[in-house]
PDB file of N, CA and C in Angstrom:
ATOM      1  N   UNK T  36     -39.125   1.596  14.166  1.00 74.00           N
ATOM      2  CA  UNK T  36     -38.121   2.394  13.528  1.00 74.00           C
ATOM      3  C   UNK T  36     -36.928   2.592  14.466  1.00 74.00           C
ATOM      4  N   UNK T  37     -37.230   2.915  15.715  1.00 75.00           N
ATOM      5  CA  UNK T  37     -36.157   3.119  16.671  1.00 75.00           C
ATOM      6  C   UNK T  37     -35.386   1.827  16.900  1.00 75.00           C
ATOM      7  N   UNK T  38     -36.138   0.725  16.937  1.00 77.00           N
ATOM      8  CA  UNK T  38     -35.481  -0.544  17.182  1.00 77.00           C
ATOM      9  C   UNK T  38     -34.580  -0.912  15.995  1.00 77.00           C
ATOM     10  N   UNK T  39     -35.034  -0.697  14.806  1.00 75.00           N
ATOM     11  CA  UNK T  39     -34.243  -1.043  13.633  1.00 75.00           C
ATOM     12  C   UNK T  39     -33.022  -0.117  13.519  1.00 75.00           C
ATOM     13  N   UNK T  40     -33.206   1.144  13.868  1.00 74.00           N
ATOM     14  CA  UNK T  40     -32.089   2.077  13.863  1.00 74.00           C
ATOM     15  C   UNK T  40     -31.076   1.680  14.932  1.00 74.00           C
ATOM     16  N   UNK T  41     -31.555   1.297  16.096  1.00 71.00           N
ATOM     17  CA  UNK T  41     -30.693   0.836  17.176  1.00 71.00           C
ATOM     18  C   UNK T  41     -29.974  -0.442  16.763  1.00 71.00           C
ATOM     19  N   UNK T  42     -30.683  -1.357  16.143  1.00 71.00           N
ATOM     20  CA  UNK T  42     -30.102  -2.607  15.689  1.00 71.00           C
ATOM     21  C   UNK T  42     -29.022  -2.359  14.627  1.00 71.00           C
ATOM     22  N   UNK T  43     -29.304  -1.500  13.687  1.00 79.00           N
ATOM     23  CA  UNK T  43     -28.327  -1.187  12.627  1.00 79.00           C
ATOM     24  C   UNK T  43     -27.095  -0.517  13.227  1.00 79.00           C
ATOM     25  N   UNK T  44     -27.307   0.416  14.141  1.00 76.00           N
ATOM     26  CA  UNK T  44     -26.159   1.107  14.750  1.00 76.00           C
ATOM     27  C   UNK T  44     -25.349   0.141  15.599  1.00 76.00           C
ATOM     28  N   UNK T  45     -25.986  -0.792  16.297  1.00 74.00           N
ATOM     29  CA  UNK T  45     -25.252  -1.785  17.082  1.00 74.00           C
ATOM     30  C   UNK T  45     -24.446  -2.696  16.165  1.00 74.00           C
ATOM     31  N   UNK T  46     -24.994  -3.057  15.031  1.00 76.00           N
ATOM     32  CA  UNK T  46     -24.272  -3.904  14.077  1.00 76.00           C
ATOM     33  C   UNK T  46     -23.061  -3.152  13.514  1.00 76.00           C
ATOM     34  N   UNK T  47     -23.243  -1.882  13.234  1.00 74.00           N
ATOM     35  CA  UNK T  47     -22.135  -1.086  12.711  1.00 74.00           C
ATOM     36  C   UNK T  47     -21.024  -0.941  13.769  1.00 74.00           C
ATOM     37  N   UNK T  48     -21.424  -0.719  15.026  1.00 71.00           N
ATOM     38  CA  UNK T  48     -20.448  -0.590  16.104  1.00 71.00           C
ATOM     39  C   UNK T  48     -19.714  -1.907  16.313  1.00 71.00           C
ATOM     40  N   UNK T  49     -20.444  -3.013  16.318  1.00 68.00           N
ATOM     41  CA  UNK T  49     -19.843  -4.326  16.478  1.00 68.00           C
ATOM     42  C   UNK T  49     -18.887  -4.624  15.329  1.00 68.00           C
ATOM     43  N   UNK T  50     -19.304  -4.275  14.129  1.00 67.00           N
ATOM     44  CA  UNK T  50     -18.470  -4.455  12.946  1.00 67.00           C
ATOM     45  C   UNK T  50     -17.189  -3.624  13.052  1.00 67.00           C
ATOM     46  N   UNK T  51     -17.315  -2.395  13.504  1.00 63.00           N
ATOM     47  CA  UNK T  51     -16.157  -1.511  13.650  1.00 63.00           C
ATOM     48  C   UNK T  51     -15.212  -2.052  14.716  1.00 63.00           C
ATOM     49  N   UNK T  52     -15.754  -2.581  15.783  1.00 60.00           N
ATOM     50  CA  UNK T  52     -14.915  -3.151  16.833  1.00 60.00           C
ATOM     51  C   UNK T  52     -14.162  -4.375  16.336  1.00 60.00           C
ATOM     52  N   UNK T  53     -14.789  -5.191  15.556  1.00 62.00           N
ATOM     53  CA  UNK T  53     -14.163  -6.396  15.017  1.00 62.00           C
ATOM     54  C   UNK T  53     -13.053  -6.042  14.027  1.00 62.00           C
ATOM     55  N   UNK T  54     -13.254  -4.992  13.279  1.00 63.00           N
ATOM     56  CA  UNK T  54     -12.250  -4.588  12.299  1.00 63.00           C
ATOM     57  C   UNK T  54     -11.007  -4.031  13.001  1.00 63.00           C
ATOM     58  N   UNK T  55     -11.183  -3.392  14.123  1.00 61.00           N
ATOM     59  CA  UNK T  55     -10.085  -2.776  14.843  1.00 61.00           C
ATOM     60  C   UNK T  55      -9.216  -3.778  15.580  1.00 61.00           C
ATOM     61  N   UNK T  56      -9.667  -4.962  15.836  1.00 65.00           N
ATOM     62  CA  UNK T  56      -8.908  -5.958  16.577  1.00 65.00           C
ATOM     63  C   UNK T  56      -7.908  -6.661  15.657  1.00 65.00           C
ATOM     64  N   UNK T  57      -6.736  -6.918  16.187  1.00 65.00           N
ATOM     65  CA  UNK T  57      -5.714  -7.621  15.423  1.00 65.00           C
ATOM     66  C   UNK T  57      -5.945  -9.121  15.565  1.00 65.00           C
ATOM     67  N   UNK T  58      -5.709  -9.820  14.487  1.00 76.00           N
ATOM     68  CA  UNK T  58      -5.852 -11.272  14.513  1.00 76.00           C
ATOM     69  C   UNK T  58      -4.521 -11.894  14.920  1.00 76.00           C
ATOM     70  N   UNK T  59      -4.532 -13.178  15.186  1.00 82.00           N
ATOM     71  CA  UNK T  59      -3.310 -13.887  15.550  1.00 82.00           C
ATOM     72  C   UNK T  59      -2.311 -13.828  14.401  1.00 82.00           C
ATOM     73  N   UNK T  60      -2.813 -13.926  13.197  1.00 83.00           N
ATOM     74  CA  UNK T  60      -1.952 -13.839  12.014  1.00 83.00           C
ATOM     75  C   UNK T  60      -1.268 -12.480  11.935  1.00 83.00           C
ATOM     76  N   UNK T  61      -2.019 -11.429  12.242  1.00 80.00           N
ATOM     77  CA  UNK T  61      -1.436 -10.088  12.232  1.00 80.00           C
ATOM     78  C   UNK T  61      -0.346  -9.968  13.287  1.00 80.00           C
ATOM     79  N   UNK T  62      -0.617 -10.502  14.466  1.00 83.00           N
ATOM     80  CA  UNK T  62       0.381 -10.445  15.542  1.00 83.00           C
ATOM     81  C   UNK T  62       1.629 -11.234  15.183  1.00 83.00           C
ATOM     82  N   UNK T  63       1.449 -12.410  14.582  1.00 89.00           N
ATOM     83  CA  UNK T  63       2.591 -13.220  14.167  1.00 89.00           C
ATOM     84  C   UNK T  63       3.417 -12.490  13.105  1.00 89.00           C
ATOM     85  N   UNK T  64       2.711 -11.819  12.201  1.00 89.00           N
ATOM     86  CA  UNK T  64       3.390 -11.069  11.144  1.00 89.00           C
ATOM     87  C   UNK T  64       4.226  -9.936  11.759  1.00 89.00           C
ATOM     88  N   UNK T  65       3.655  -9.252  12.724  1.00 89.00           N
ATOM     89  CA  UNK T  65       4.376  -8.159  13.389  1.00 89.00           C
ATOM     90  C   UNK T  65       5.579  -8.713  14.154  1.00 89.00           C
ATOM     91  N   UNK T  66       5.415  -9.846  14.826  1.00 93.00           N
ATOM     92  CA  UNK T  66       6.529 -10.447  15.552  1.00 93.00           C
ATOM     93  C   UNK T  66       7.644 -10.876  14.588  1.00 93.00           C
ATOM     94  N   UNK T  67       7.264 -11.419  13.448  1.00 93.00           N
ATOM     95  CA  UNK T  67       8.257 -11.835  12.453  1.00 93.00           C
ATOM     96  C   UNK T  67       9.016 -10.617  11.935  1.00 93.00           C
ATOM     97  N   UNK T  68       8.291  -9.529  11.689  1.00 94.00           N
ATOM     98  CA  UNK T  68       8.952  -8.312  11.233  1.00 94.00           C
ATOM     99  C   UNK T  68       9.897  -7.771  12.315  1.00 94.00           C
ATOM    100  N   UNK T  69       9.478  -7.856  13.555  1.00 95.00           N
ATOM    101  CA  UNK T  69      10.323  -7.395  14.664  1.00 95.00           C
ATOM    102  C   UNK T  69      11.594  -8.226  14.767  1.00 95.00           C
ATOM    103  N   UNK T  70      11.453  -9.558  14.619  1.00 95.00           N
ATOM    104  CA  UNK T  70      12.627 -10.434  14.663  1.00 95.00           C
ATOM    105  C   UNK T  70      13.578 -10.124  13.510  1.00 95.00           C
ATOM    106  N   UNK T  71      13.013  -9.867  12.336  1.00 95.00           N
ATOM    107  CA  UNK T  71      13.826  -9.537  11.172  1.00 95.00           C
ATOM    108  C   UNK T  71      14.563  -8.211  11.402  1.00 95.00           C
ATOM    109  N   UNK T  72      13.866  -7.244  11.960  1.00 95.00           N
ATOM    110  CA  UNK T  72      14.493  -5.950  12.261  1.00 95.00           C
ATOM    111  C   UNK T  72      15.599  -6.125  13.292  1.00 95.00           C
ATOM    112  N   UNK T  73      15.350  -6.942  14.313  1.00 94.00           N
ATOM    113  CA  UNK T  73      16.375  -7.196  15.327  1.00 94.00           C
ATOM    114  C   UNK T  73      17.601  -7.869  14.716  1.00 94.00           C
ATOM    115  N   UNK T  74      17.366  -8.830  13.827  1.00 96.00           N
ATOM    116  CA  UNK T  74      18.483  -9.524  13.181  1.00 96.00           C
ATOM    117  C   UNK T  74      19.297  -8.550  12.328  1.00 96.00           C
ATOM    118  N   UNK T  75      18.616  -7.669  11.603  1.00 95.00           N
ATOM    119  CA  UNK T  75      19.317  -6.676  10.783  1.00 95.00           C
ATOM    120  C   UNK T  75      20.119  -5.715  11.665  1.00 95.00           C
ATOM    121  N   UNK T  76      19.534  -5.316  12.772  1.00 96.00           N
ATOM    122  CA  UNK T  76      20.239  -4.412  13.693  1.00 96.00           C
ATOM    123  C   UNK T  76      21.472  -5.099  14.275  1.00 96.00           C
ATOM    124  N   UNK T  77      21.342  -6.367  14.637  1.00 96.00           N
ATOM    125  CA  UNK T  77      22.489  -7.118  15.165  1.00 96.00           C
ATOM    126  C   UNK T  77      23.597  -7.231  14.124  1.00 96.00           C
ATOM    127  N   UNK T  78      23.219  -7.506  12.890  1.00 97.00           N
ATOM    128  CA  UNK T  78      24.202  -7.621  11.810  1.00 97.00           C
ATOM    129  C   UNK T  78      24.885  -6.276  11.576  1.00 97.00           C
ATOM    130  N   UNK T  79      24.114  -5.211  11.589  1.00 97.00           N
ATOM    131  CA  UNK T  79      24.696  -3.881  11.405  1.00 97.00           C
ATOM    132  C   UNK T  79      25.662  -3.553  12.541  1.00 97.00           C
ATOM    133  N   UNK T  80      25.319  -3.947  13.750  1.00 97.00           N
ATOM    134  CA  UNK T  80      26.191  -3.700  14.896  1.00 97.00           C
ATOM    135  C   UNK T  80      27.491  -4.504  14.755  1.00 97.00           C
ATOM    136  N   UNK T  81      27.388  -5.754  14.301  1.00 97.00           N
ATOM    137  CA  UNK T  81      28.582  -6.577  14.097  1.00 97.00           C
ATOM    138  C   UNK T  81      29.468  -5.975  13.003  1.00 97.00           C
ATOM    139  N   UNK T  82      28.835  -5.518  11.917  1.00 97.00           N
ATOM    140  CA  UNK T  82      29.594  -4.890  10.835  1.00 97.00           C
ATOM    141  C   UNK T  82      30.296  -3.625  11.320  1.00 97.00           C
ATOM    142  N   UNK T  83      29.601  -2.850  12.129  1.00 97.00           N
ATOM    143  CA  UNK T  83      30.193  -1.623  12.663  1.00 97.00           C
ATOM    144  C   UNK T  83      31.362  -1.945  13.580  1.00 97.00           C
ATOM    145  N   UNK T  84      31.225  -2.978  14.388  1.00 97.00           N
ATOM    146  CA  UNK T  84      32.307  -3.373  15.288  1.00 97.00           C
ATOM    147  C   UNK T  84      33.516  -3.849  14.488  1.00 97.00           C
ATOM    148  N   UNK T  85      33.272  -4.618  13.429  1.00 97.00           N
ATOM    149  CA  UNK T  85      34.376  -5.089  12.582  1.00 97.00           C
ATOM    150  C   UNK T  85      35.073  -3.905  11.910  1.00 97.00           C
ATOM    151  N   UNK T  86      34.294  -2.942  11.445  1.00 97.00           N
ATOM    152  CA  UNK T  86      34.881  -1.760  10.812  1.00 97.00           C
ATOM    153  C   UNK T  86      35.696  -0.957  11.819  1.00 97.00           C
ATOM    154  N   UNK T  87      35.211  -0.863  13.038  1.00 97.00           N
ATOM    155  CA  UNK T  87      35.944  -0.141  14.087  1.00 97.00           C
ATOM    156  C   UNK T  87      37.261  -0.842  14.390  1.00 97.00           C
ATOM    157  N   UNK T  88      37.227  -2.166  14.454  1.00 97.00           N
ATOM    158  CA  UNK T  88      38.445  -2.930  14.718  1.00 97.00           C
ATOM    159  C   UNK T  88      39.465  -2.707  13.600  1.00 97.00           C
ATOM    160  N   UNK T  89      38.999  -2.742  12.355  1.00 97.00           N
ATOM    161  CA  UNK T  89      39.898  -2.505  11.222  1.00 97.00           C
ATOM    162  C   UNK T  89      40.454  -1.089  11.256  1.00 97.00           C
ATOM    163  N   UNK T  90      39.625  -0.131  11.600  1.00 97.00           N
ATOM    164  CA  UNK T  90      40.077   1.262  11.679  1.00 97.00           C
ATOM    165  C   UNK T  90      41.122   1.423  12.785  1.00 97.00           C
ATOM    166  N   UNK T  91      40.897   0.758  13.911  1.00 97.00           N
ATOM    167  CA  UNK T  91      41.871   0.826  15.003  1.00 97.00           C
ATOM    168  C   UNK T  91      43.210   0.225  14.578  1.00 97.00           C
ATOM    169  N   UNK T  92      43.161  -0.895  13.862  1.00 97.00           N
ATOM    170  CA  UNK T  92      44.396  -1.529  13.387  1.00 97.00           C
ATOM    171  C   UNK T  92      45.118  -0.614  12.395  1.00 97.00           C
ATOM    172  N   UNK T  93      44.361   0.029  11.518  1.00 97.00           N
ATOM    173  CA  UNK T  93      44.963   0.945  10.548  1.00 97.00           C
ATOM    174  C   UNK T  93      45.593   2.144  11.267  1.00 97.00           C
ATOM    175  N   UNK T  94      44.950   2.611  12.325  1.00 97.00           N
ATOM    176  CA  UNK T  94      45.493   3.736  13.092  1.00 97.00           C
ATOM    177  C   UNK T  94      46.809   3.343  13.763  1.00 97.00           C
ATOM    178  N   UNK T  95      46.859   2.127  14.297  1.00 97.00           N
ATOM    179  CA  UNK T  95      48.098   1.651  14.928  1.00 97.00           C
ATOM    180  C   UNK T  95      49.222   1.600  13.889  1.00 97.00           C
ATOM    181  N   UNK T  96      48.907   1.097  12.696  1.00 98.00           N
ATOM    182  CA  UNK T  96      49.923   1.032  11.642  1.00 98.00           C
ATOM    183  C   UNK T  96      50.366   2.430  11.228  1.00 98.00           C
ATOM    184  N   UNK T  97      49.411   3.346  11.124  1.00 97.00           N
ATOM    185  CA  UNK T  97      49.753   4.719  10.742  1.00 97.00           C
ATOM    186  C   UNK T  97      50.626   5.377  11.812  1.00 97.00           C
ATOM    187  N   UNK T  98      50.295   5.128  13.066  1.00 97.00           N
ATOM    188  CA  UNK T  98      51.112   5.693  14.152  1.00 97.00           C
ATOM    189  C   UNK T  98      52.534   5.132  14.112  1.00 97.00           C
ATOM    190  N   UNK T  99      52.656   3.833  13.853  1.00 97.00           N
ATOM    191  CA  UNK T  99      53.980   3.216  13.765  1.00 97.00           C
ATOM    192  C   UNK T  99      54.775   3.808  12.594  1.00 97.00           C
ATOM    193  N   UNK T 100      54.108   4.021  11.469  1.00 97.00           N
ATOM    194  CA  UNK T 100      54.773   4.605  10.307  1.00 97.00           C
ATOM    195  C   UNK T 100      55.215   6.038  10.604  1.00 97.00           C
ATOM    196  N   UNK T 101      54.406   6.772  11.349  1.00 97.00           N
ATOM    197  CA  UNK T 101      54.768   8.148  11.713  1.00 97.00           C
ATOM    198  C   UNK T 101      55.989   8.156  12.618  1.00 97.00           C
ATOM    199  N   UNK T 102      56.024   7.255  13.586  1.00 97.00           N
ATOM    200  CA  UNK T 102      57.180   7.175  14.482  1.00 97.00           C
ATOM    201  C   UNK T 102      58.441   6.850  13.682  1.00 97.00           C
ATOM    202  N   UNK T 103      58.313   5.909  12.759  1.00 97.00           N
ATOM    203  CA  UNK T 103      59.463   5.526  11.938  1.00 97.00           C
ATOM    204  C   UNK T 103      59.920   6.705  11.073  1.00 97.00           C
ATOM    205  N   UNK T 104      58.962   7.435  10.511  1.00 97.00           N
ATOM    206  CA  UNK T 104      59.308   8.601   9.696  1.00 97.00           C
ATOM    207  C   UNK T 104      59.982   9.681  10.538  1.00 97.00           C
ATOM    208  N   UNK T 105      59.488   9.876  11.746  1.00 96.00           N
ATOM    209  CA  UNK T 105      60.104  10.869  12.636  1.00 96.00           C
ATOM    210  C   UNK T 105      61.543  10.474  12.971  1.00 96.00           C
ATOM    211  N   UNK T 106      61.746   9.186  13.266  1.00 97.00           N
ATOM    212  CA  UNK T 106      63.096   8.712  13.565  1.00 97.00           C
ATOM    213  C   UNK T 106      64.026   8.897  12.366  1.00 97.00           C
ATOM    214  N   UNK T 107      63.522   8.618  11.182  1.00 97.00           N
ATOM    215  CA  UNK T 107      64.317   8.789   9.967  1.00 97.00           C
ATOM    216  C   UNK T 107      64.663  10.256   9.766  1.00 97.00           C
ATOM    217  N   UNK T 108      63.710  11.118  10.041  1.00 96.00           N
ATOM    218  CA  UNK T 108      63.940  12.553   9.902  1.00 96.00           C
ATOM    219  C   UNK T 108      65.018  13.027  10.873  1.00 96.00           C
ATOM    220  N   UNK T 109      64.978  12.531  12.094  1.00 96.00           N
ATOM    221  CA  UNK T 109      65.993  12.896  13.084  1.00 96.00           C
ATOM    222  C   UNK T 109      67.363  12.409  12.634  1.00 96.00           C
ATOM    223  N   UNK T 110      67.429  11.172  12.131  1.00 97.00           N
ATOM    224  CA  UNK T 110      68.715  10.645  11.647  1.00 97.00           C
ATOM    225  C   UNK T 110      69.236  11.482  10.478  1.00 97.00           C
ATOM    226  N   UNK T 111      68.338  11.888   9.585  1.00 97.00           N
ATOM    227  CA  UNK T 111      68.754  12.710   8.442  1.00 97.00           C
ATOM    228  C   UNK T 111      69.270  14.068   8.914  1.00 97.00           C
ATOM    229  N   UNK T 112      68.584  14.660   9.871  1.00 96.00           N
ATOM    230  CA  UNK T 112      69.042  15.944  10.418  1.00 96.00           C
ATOM    231  C   UNK T 112      70.417  15.799  11.053  1.00 96.00           C
ATOM    232  N   UNK T 113      70.627  14.721  11.803  1.00 97.00           N
ATOM    233  CA  UNK T 113      71.929  14.481  12.429  1.00 97.00           C
ATOM    234  C   UNK T 113      73.020  14.271  11.381  1.00 97.00           C
ATOM    235  N   UNK T 114      72.675  13.559  10.305  1.00 96.00           N
ATOM    236  CA  UNK T 114      73.647  13.325   9.232  1.00 96.00           C
ATOM    237  C   UNK T 114      74.018  14.642   8.555  1.00 96.00           C
ATOM    238  N   UNK T 115      73.029  15.515   8.365  1.00 97.00           N
ATOM    239  CA  UNK T 115      73.302  16.823   7.755  1.00 97.00           C
ATOM    240  C   UNK T 115      74.218  17.644   8.659  1.00 97.00           C
ATOM    241  N   UNK T 116      73.933  17.648   9.959  1.00 96.00           N
ATOM    242  CA  UNK T 116      74.778  18.397  10.903  1.00 96.00           C
ATOM    243  C   UNK T 116      76.208  17.860  10.894  1.00 96.00           C
ATOM    244  N   UNK T 117      76.334  16.532  10.882  1.00 96.00           N
ATOM    245  CA  UNK T 117      77.668  15.925  10.864  1.00 96.00           C
ATOM    246  C   UNK T 117      78.399  16.291   9.576  1.00 96.00           C
ATOM    247  N   UNK T 118      77.692  16.285   8.456  1.00 96.00           N
ATOM    248  CA  UNK T 118      78.322  16.636   7.174  1.00 96.00           C
ATOM    249  C   UNK T 118      78.754  18.099   7.176  1.00 96.00           C
ATOM    250  N   UNK T 119      77.913  18.956   7.725  1.00 97.00           N
ATOM    251  CA  UNK T 119      78.274  20.373   7.803  1.00 97.00           C
ATOM    252  C   UNK T 119      79.504  20.573   8.692  1.00 97.00           C
ATOM    253  N   UNK T 120      79.571  19.835   9.785  1.00 97.00           N
ATOM    254  CA  UNK T 120      80.727  19.927  10.685  1.00 97.00           C
ATOM    255  C   UNK T 120      81.988  19.441   9.975  1.00 97.00           C
ATOM    256  N   UNK T 121      81.897  18.325   9.246  1.00 97.00           N
ATOM    257  CA  UNK T 121      83.057  17.819   8.489  1.00 97.00           C
ATOM    258  C   UNK T 121      83.488  18.829   7.420  1.00 97.00           C
ATOM    259  N   UNK T 122      82.491  19.465   6.788  1.00 96.00           N
ATOM    260  CA  UNK T 122      82.817  20.473   5.771  1.00 96.00           C
ATOM    261  C   UNK T 122      83.545  21.661   6.411  1.00 96.00           C
ATOM    262  N   UNK T 123      83.079  22.096   7.580  1.00 96.00           N
ATOM    263  CA  UNK T 123      83.722  23.210   8.281  1.00 96.00           C
ATOM    264  C   UNK T 123      85.165  22.853   8.640  1.00 96.00           C
ATOM    265  N   UNK T 124      85.358  21.640   9.157  1.00 96.00           N
ATOM    266  CA  UNK T 124      86.702  21.193   9.530  1.00 96.00           C
ATOM    267  C   UNK T 124      87.601  21.101   8.289  1.00 96.00           C
ATOM    268  N   UNK T 125      87.035  20.589   7.199  1.00 94.00           N
ATOM    269  CA  UNK T 125      87.820  20.484   5.955  1.00 94.00           C
ATOM    270  C   UNK T 125      88.195  21.866   5.450  1.00 94.00           C
ATOM    271  N   UNK T 126      87.271  22.840   5.550  1.00 94.00           N
ATOM    272  CA  UNK T 126      87.576  24.203   5.124  1.00 94.00           C
ATOM    273  C   UNK T 126      88.693  24.796   5.983  1.00 94.00           C
ATOM    274  N   UNK T 127      88.636  24.545   7.301  1.00 95.00           N
ATOM    275  CA  UNK T 127      89.676  25.047   8.201  1.00 95.00           C
ATOM    276  C   UNK T 127      91.027  24.429   7.847  1.00 95.00           C
ATOM    277  N   UNK T 128      91.029  23.113   7.599  1.00 94.00           N
ATOM    278  CA  UNK T 128      92.283  22.442   7.237  1.00 94.00           C
ATOM    279  C   UNK T 128      92.816  22.961   5.908  1.00 94.00           C
ATOM    280  N   UNK T 129      91.911  23.188   4.960  1.00 92.00           N
ATOM    281  CA  UNK T 129      92.335  23.717   3.660  1.00 92.00           C
ATOM    282  C   UNK T 129      92.913  25.116   3.832  1.00 92.00           C
ATOM    283  N   UNK T 130      92.287  25.911   4.678  1.00 92.00           N
ATOM    284  CA  UNK T 130      92.768  27.264   4.924  1.00 92.00           C
ATOM    285  C   UNK T 130      94.161  27.222   5.568  1.00 92.00           C
ATOM    286  N   UNK T 131      94.343  26.328   6.547  1.00 92.00           N
ATOM    287  CA  UNK T 131      95.643  26.193   7.203  1.00 92.00           C
ATOM    288  C   UNK T 131      96.700  25.714   6.209  1.00 92.00           C
ATOM    289  N   UNK T 132      96.315  24.763   5.371  1.00 89.00           N
ATOM    290  CA  UNK T 132      97.253  24.255   4.367  1.00 89.00           C
ATOM    291  C   UNK T 132      97.626  25.357   3.386  1.00 89.00           C
ATOM    292  N   UNK T 133      96.666  26.173   3.000  1.00 89.00           N
ATOM    293  CA  UNK T 133      96.927  27.269   2.075  1.00 89.00           C
ATOM    294  C   UNK T 133      97.842  28.298   2.722  1.00 89.00           C
ATOM    295  N   UNK T 134      97.599  28.591   4.023  1.00 90.00           N
ATOM    296  CA  UNK T 134      98.455  29.528   4.738  1.00 90.00           C
ATOM    297  C   UNK T 134      99.874  28.976   4.846  1.00 90.00           C
ATOM    298  N   UNK T 135      99.974  27.668   5.123  1.00 88.00           N
ATOM    299  CA  UNK T 135     101.305  27.054   5.212  1.00 88.00           C
ATOM    300  C   UNK T 135     102.000  27.095   3.856  1.00 88.00           C
ATOM    301  N   UNK T 136     101.247  26.866   2.799  1.00 87.00           N
ATOM    302  CA  UNK T 136     101.816  26.918   1.453  1.00 87.00           C
ATOM    303  C   UNK T 136     102.276  28.339   1.151  1.00 87.00           C
ATOM    304  N   UNK T 137     101.457  29.318   1.477  1.00 88.00           N
ATOM    305  CA  UNK T 137     101.820  30.717   1.224  1.00 88.00           C
ATOM    306  C   UNK T 137     103.064  31.108   2.024  1.00 88.00           C
ATOM    307  N   UNK T 138     103.121  30.609   3.252  1.00 84.00           N
ATOM    308  CA  UNK T 138     104.252  30.908   4.109  1.00 84.00           C
ATOM    309  C   UNK T 138     105.533  30.281   3.560  1.00 84.00           C
ATOM    310  N   UNK T 139     105.403  29.032   3.050  1.00 84.00           N
ATOM    311  CA  UNK T 139     106.570  28.359   2.498  1.00 84.00           C
ATOM    312  C   UNK T 139     107.004  29.008   1.171  1.00 84.00           C
ATOM    313  N   UNK T 140     106.111  29.620   0.467  1.00 83.00           N
ATOM    314  CA  UNK T 140     106.440  30.272  -0.787  1.00 83.00           C
ATOM    315  C   UNK T 140     107.206  31.585  -0.529  1.00 83.00           C
ATOM    316  N   UNK T 141     106.937  32.196   0.619  1.00 79.00           N
ATOM    317  CA  UNK T 141     107.613  33.444   0.941  1.00 79.00           C
ATOM    318  C   UNK T 141     109.054  33.203   1.338  1.00 79.00           C
ATOM    319  N   UNK T 142     109.390  32.078   1.790  1.00 63.00           N
ATOM    320  CA  UNK T 142     110.750  31.788   2.234  1.00 63.00           C
ATOM    321  C   UNK T 142     111.662  31.613   1.139  1.00 63.00           C
TER     322      UNK T 142
END
């Protein structure tokens, strides 16, 4: 009885040990999955790098557009100041002309 119990338990232990070991096919399958994961990670990294490059180019264009807009704004402000100055001078000349006209009317 003891021998048969020992024999059965040894067979069960041996069976359990055999089930726990990975076969060559299992290892190859895991390696293939690892290679596939590595390839996907590499592709994702390349896609991310391409997106970063495009984003950097878009930022450069946006910065250039901002500089151009700022320059246009400065030119517009200068044009407004010049127009206001011309208007002031024209008002002064009109006032002088009106005074001269009034003076000539009194004579």
